[in-house]
Amino acid sequence: MTAAELMQALARRDAQILAHVGEIYGTDEAALAPACERLFVALHRYADTFSGDQPVVVVRAPGRVNLIGEHTDYNGLPVMPMAITRDVLVVAGAAADARVQVTNIDRNYADRSFALARHIPPFSTGDWCNYIKSATQGLIDLWDRADDLHGVNMVISGTVPLASGLSSSAAFTIAAALALLATHRRTLAPLLFAETMAHSDHYVGMASGGMDQAASVLGLAGKALKIDFHPLRVQPVALPHDTLIVVCHSRVRAAKAGNARDEYNRRVVECRIATALLHAAAPARAATAPALLSEWLARDTRGFDDALQQIQAHLHPGGYTLAEIAHALQLAPDTVLRTLCVTKAGLQYGAPAHGFKLLERARHVISEARRVEQSFTLLQAMPAEAAAQFGALMNASHESCRADYEISCTELDELVLLAREAGAAGARLTGAGFGGCTVNLLRAGAAPDFMRFMNERYYEPRELARAGDNQFEFAPATGAGVIFA
Ligand code: NG1
């Protein structure tokens, strides 16, 4: 269908069109009306900017909230997120030339355009269109050619709050990639699609682990997901009976182009060094050095408890200098820097002022992976007290993120304490940390009182209440897909 035809169908409330939209955003009028309005606005922009008379596709990709399993994914260890109804919607059509042209409904994002090529150079760091380029480059790398692609025009409409730990970046990337696929009448198997997109994010300087892309592509309505890596596997899991999820934004921006990116990448480097030191402490156990904490765990087929004991035995608390690490690994400091301290994107991280923290980081990752496994077992069995027990695991996760991984901040800590005071069964920071959001497990029906309390105690004193978009009630949403093709 053309943009003009789709607009007409929406205007006359065509039953089939409404059914498509309702399948994703909900069929009650309160959800359906704004979803149709948003789609109409995007189609209108497409007709105005490009053409109303050419066929278009409409695709979407959701953000996600991670329930438990923080900073485990890039260690090859499991996570438990769910996709959310906030998403990135793209109206796209084929272009005659070999360029990708994008315009965003939010005018804070300047229009962008770039040429399709085997290697696409990025815009400057922090440019929003780098996520579109990253998606495009990821597909081109997979196919190993760009010469058979035609250009694509895209209108982007996003509702995932930015720099919040809700994965607006994965939603952008995956929606753009789907637009590219759909306009070329191509498809990718979901697992391969999620993995391809996870690999492509080094384009924007991140060394992330693949949770966001997997959650956005593979999300299931009504279910959280337990995701394992290497190879990527997904198992659906229900939330505890009679509970719901509310996300609170601290209003501290965790900008991926700035300090938060460096802090994130430094944690990746610290985990890699910890893995190397643990391996060096008991070299006879494995022939080749493991690259990830998950491999170090698997090699010895040790349980989590034993692994935690090993960490305590072989690593010391507090900072390590580069010289100390080099000595323990019997390598030159420069070799350590070149081999262990460089991210996939080629950024190098030397020792910070307080040194590399290894015991604390490894202890968080292993104990957090154990909490994911415990949560999964619990939620599968679903005893009457699942909400309280899962909540306790979420609380323990926050404490470990705060004390051992040092990714919290005063605002997130305060939100978590207030949430527990307001009766949340569990409350923790979610996503990369350093700002962004908390995720809270509440009893069904408790959301209005909870939100009121948080408003009075956190948002109003900071004069943030009027800004809106502070708290969100989320049900697990369906994953990325084509709405109209
Ligand atoms: P968010 O919160 O979306 O920035 C980041 C990583 C994830 C994961 C979490 C921490 C990106 C794109 N995503 O998520 O892969 O490592 O932090 O659990 O960097």
CSV table of N, CA and C and ligand atoms in Angstrom, one decimal, residues 64 66 69-74 79 131 164-170 201 204 206-213 229 254 256 264-265 268 407 428 430-433, ligand 1:
chain,number,residue,atom,x,y,z
A,64,ARG,N,13.3,-2.4,25.8
A,64,ARG,CA,13.2,-3.5,26.7
A,64,ARG,C,13.5,-3.0,28.1
A,66,ASN,N,15.2,-4.6,31.6
A,66,ASN,CA,15.8,-5.9,32.1
A,66,ASN,C,15.3,-6.1,33.5
A,69,GLY,N,19.8,-9.6,35.9
A,69,GLY,CA,20.9,-10.1,35.0
A,69,GLY,C,21.6,-8.9,34.4
A,70,GLU,N,22.3,-8.1,35.2
A,70,GLU,CA,22.9,-6.8,34.7
A,70,GLU,C,24.4,-7.0,34.5
A,71,HIS,N,24.8,-6.6,33.3
A,71,HIS,CA,26.2,-6.7,32.9
A,71,HIS,C,26.7,-8.2,32.9
A,72,THR,N,25.8,-9.1,32.7
A,72,THR,CA,26.1,-10.5,32.5
A,72,THR,C,26.3,-10.8,31.0
A,73,ASP,N,25.5,-10.1,30.2
A,73,ASP,CA,25.4,-10.6,28.8
A,73,ASP,C,26.8,-10.6,28.1
A,74,TYR,N,27.6,-9.5,28.3
A,74,TYR,CA,28.9,-9.6,27.6
A,74,TYR,C,29.9,-10.5,28.2
A,79,VAL,N,20.5,-13.4,31.1
A,79,VAL,CA,19.8,-12.2,31.5
A,79,VAL,C,18.3,-12.5,31.4
A,131,TYR,N,23.0,5.0,14.6
A,131,TYR,CA,22.3,3.8,14.8
A,131,TYR,C,21.7,3.2,13.6
A,164,SER,N,18.1,6.0,29.1
A,164,SER,CA,17.4,5.6,30.3
A,164,SER,C,17.7,4.1,30.7
A,165,GLY,N,18.4,3.4,29.9
A,165,GLY,CA,18.6,2.0,30.1
A,165,GLY,C,17.4,1.2,29.6
A,166,LEU,N,16.6,1.8,28.7
A,166,LEU,CA,15.5,1.0,28.2
A,166,LEU,C,15.7,0.7,26.7
A,167,SER,N,17.0,0.8,26.3
A,167,SER,CA,17.4,0.3,25.0
A,167,SER,C,16.7,1.0,23.8
A,168,SER,N,16.7,2.3,23.9
A,168,SER,CA,16.2,3.0,22.7
A,168,SER,C,17.2,2.8,21.5
A,169,SER,N,18.4,2.6,21.8
A,169,SER,CA,19.4,2.4,20.8
A,169,SER,C,19.1,1.1,20.0
A,170,ALA,N,18.9,0.0,20.7
A,170,ALA,CA,18.6,-1.3,20.1
A,170,ALA,C,17.3,-1.2,19.3
A,201,ASP,N,26.9,-3.5,16.9
A,201,ASP,CA,26.8,-2.3,17.7
A,201,ASP,C,28.2,-1.7,18.1
A,204,VAL,N,28.9,1.8,17.0
A,204,VAL,CA,28.7,3.0,17.8
A,204,VAL,C,29.6,3.1,19.0
A,206,MET,N,30.2,0.7,21.3
A,206,MET,CA,29.9,-0.1,22.5
A,206,MET,C,30.4,-1.5,22.4
A,207,ALA,N,30.7,-2.1,23.5
A,207,ALA,CA,31.2,-3.5,23.5
A,207,ALA,C,30.1,-4.3,24.2
A,208,SER,N,28.9,-4.1,23.9
A,208,SER,CA,27.8,-4.7,24.6
A,208,SER,C,27.6,-6.2,24.2
A,209,GLY,N,26.7,-6.8,25.0
A,209,GLY,CA,26.6,-8.3,24.9
A,209,GLY,C,25.5,-8.9,24.1
A,210,GLY,N,24.5,-8.2,23.7
A,210,GLY,CA,23.5,-8.8,22.9
A,210,GLY,C,22.1,-8.9,23.5
A,211,MET,N,22.0,-8.6,24.8
A,211,MET,CA,20.7,-8.7,25.5
A,211,MET,C,19.6,-7.8,24.8
A,212,ASP,N,19.9,-6.6,24.5
A,212,ASP,CA,18.9,-5.6,24.0
A,212,ASP,C,18.4,-6.0,22.7
A,213,GLN,N,19.3,-6.4,21.8
A,213,GLN,CA,18.8,-6.8,20.5
A,213,GLN,C,18.0,-8.1,20.5
A,229,PHE,N,23.5,-17.0,26.0
A,229,PHE,CA,24.3,-16.6,24.8
A,229,PHE,C,25.3,-17.7,24.4
A,254,ALA,N,22.0,8.7,31.2
A,254,ALA,CA,23.1,7.8,31.0
A,254,ALA,C,23.5,7.8,29.6
A,256,LYS,N,25.1,7.4,26.2
A,256,LYS,CA,26.0,6.3,25.6
A,256,LYS,C,27.1,6.9,24.8
A,264,TYR,N,31.0,1.9,31.0
A,264,TYR,CA,30.5,0.6,30.6
A,264,TYR,C,31.7,-0.2,30.0
A,265,ASN,N,32.4,0.4,29.0
A,265,ASN,CA,33.5,-0.3,28.4
A,265,ASN,C,34.6,-0.7,29.4
A,268,VAL,N,33.7,-3.9,31.0
A,268,VAL,CA,34.0,-5.0,30.0
A,268,VAL,C,35.4,-5.4,30.1
A,407,ILE,N,27.8,0.8,39.5
A,407,ILE,CA,27.1,1.4,38.4
A,407,ILE,C,25.9,2.1,38.8
A,428,ARG,N,15.2,-2.3,41.7
A,428,ARG,CA,16.6,-2.3,41.3
A,428,ARG,C,16.9,-1.4,40.1
A,430,THR,N,18.0,-0.7,36.4
A,430,THR,CA,18.0,-1.5,35.2
A,430,THR,C,18.8,-1.0,34.1
A,431,GLY,N,19.4,-1.8,33.3
A,431,GLY,CA,20.2,-1.4,32.2
A,431,GLY,C,21.6,-1.1,32.6
A,432,ALA,N,22.3,-0.4,31.8
A,432,ALA,CA,23.8,-0.1,32.1
A,432,ALA,C,24.1,0.5,33.4
A,433,GLY,N,23.1,1.4,33.9
A,433,GLY,CA,23.3,2.1,35.1
A,433,GLY,C,23.9,3.5,34.9
B,1,NG1,P1,21.4,-0.3,28.1
B,1,NG1,O1,20.9,-0.2,29.4
B,1,NG1,O2,20.4,-0.5,27.1
B,1,NG1,O3,22.3,0.7,27.7
B,1,NG1,C1,23.6,-1.9,28.2
B,1,NG1,C2,24.0,-2.9,27.1
B,1,NG1,C3,23.4,-4.3,27.4
B,1,NG1,C4,23.8,-4.8,28.8
B,1,NG1,C5,23.3,-3.7,29.8
B,1,NG1,C6,23.8,-4.1,31.2
B,1,NG1,C7,24.1,-1.6,25.1
B,1,NG1,C8,23.5,-1.2,23.8
B,1,NG1,N1,23.5,-2.4,25.8
B,1,NG1,O4,22.2,-1.7,28.1
B,1,NG1,O5,23.9,-5.2,26.4
B,1,NG1,O6,25.1,-5.1,28.9
B,1,NG1,O7,23.9,-2.4,29.5
B,1,NG1,O8,23.2,-5.2,31.6
B,1,NG1,O9,25.2,-1.1,25.4
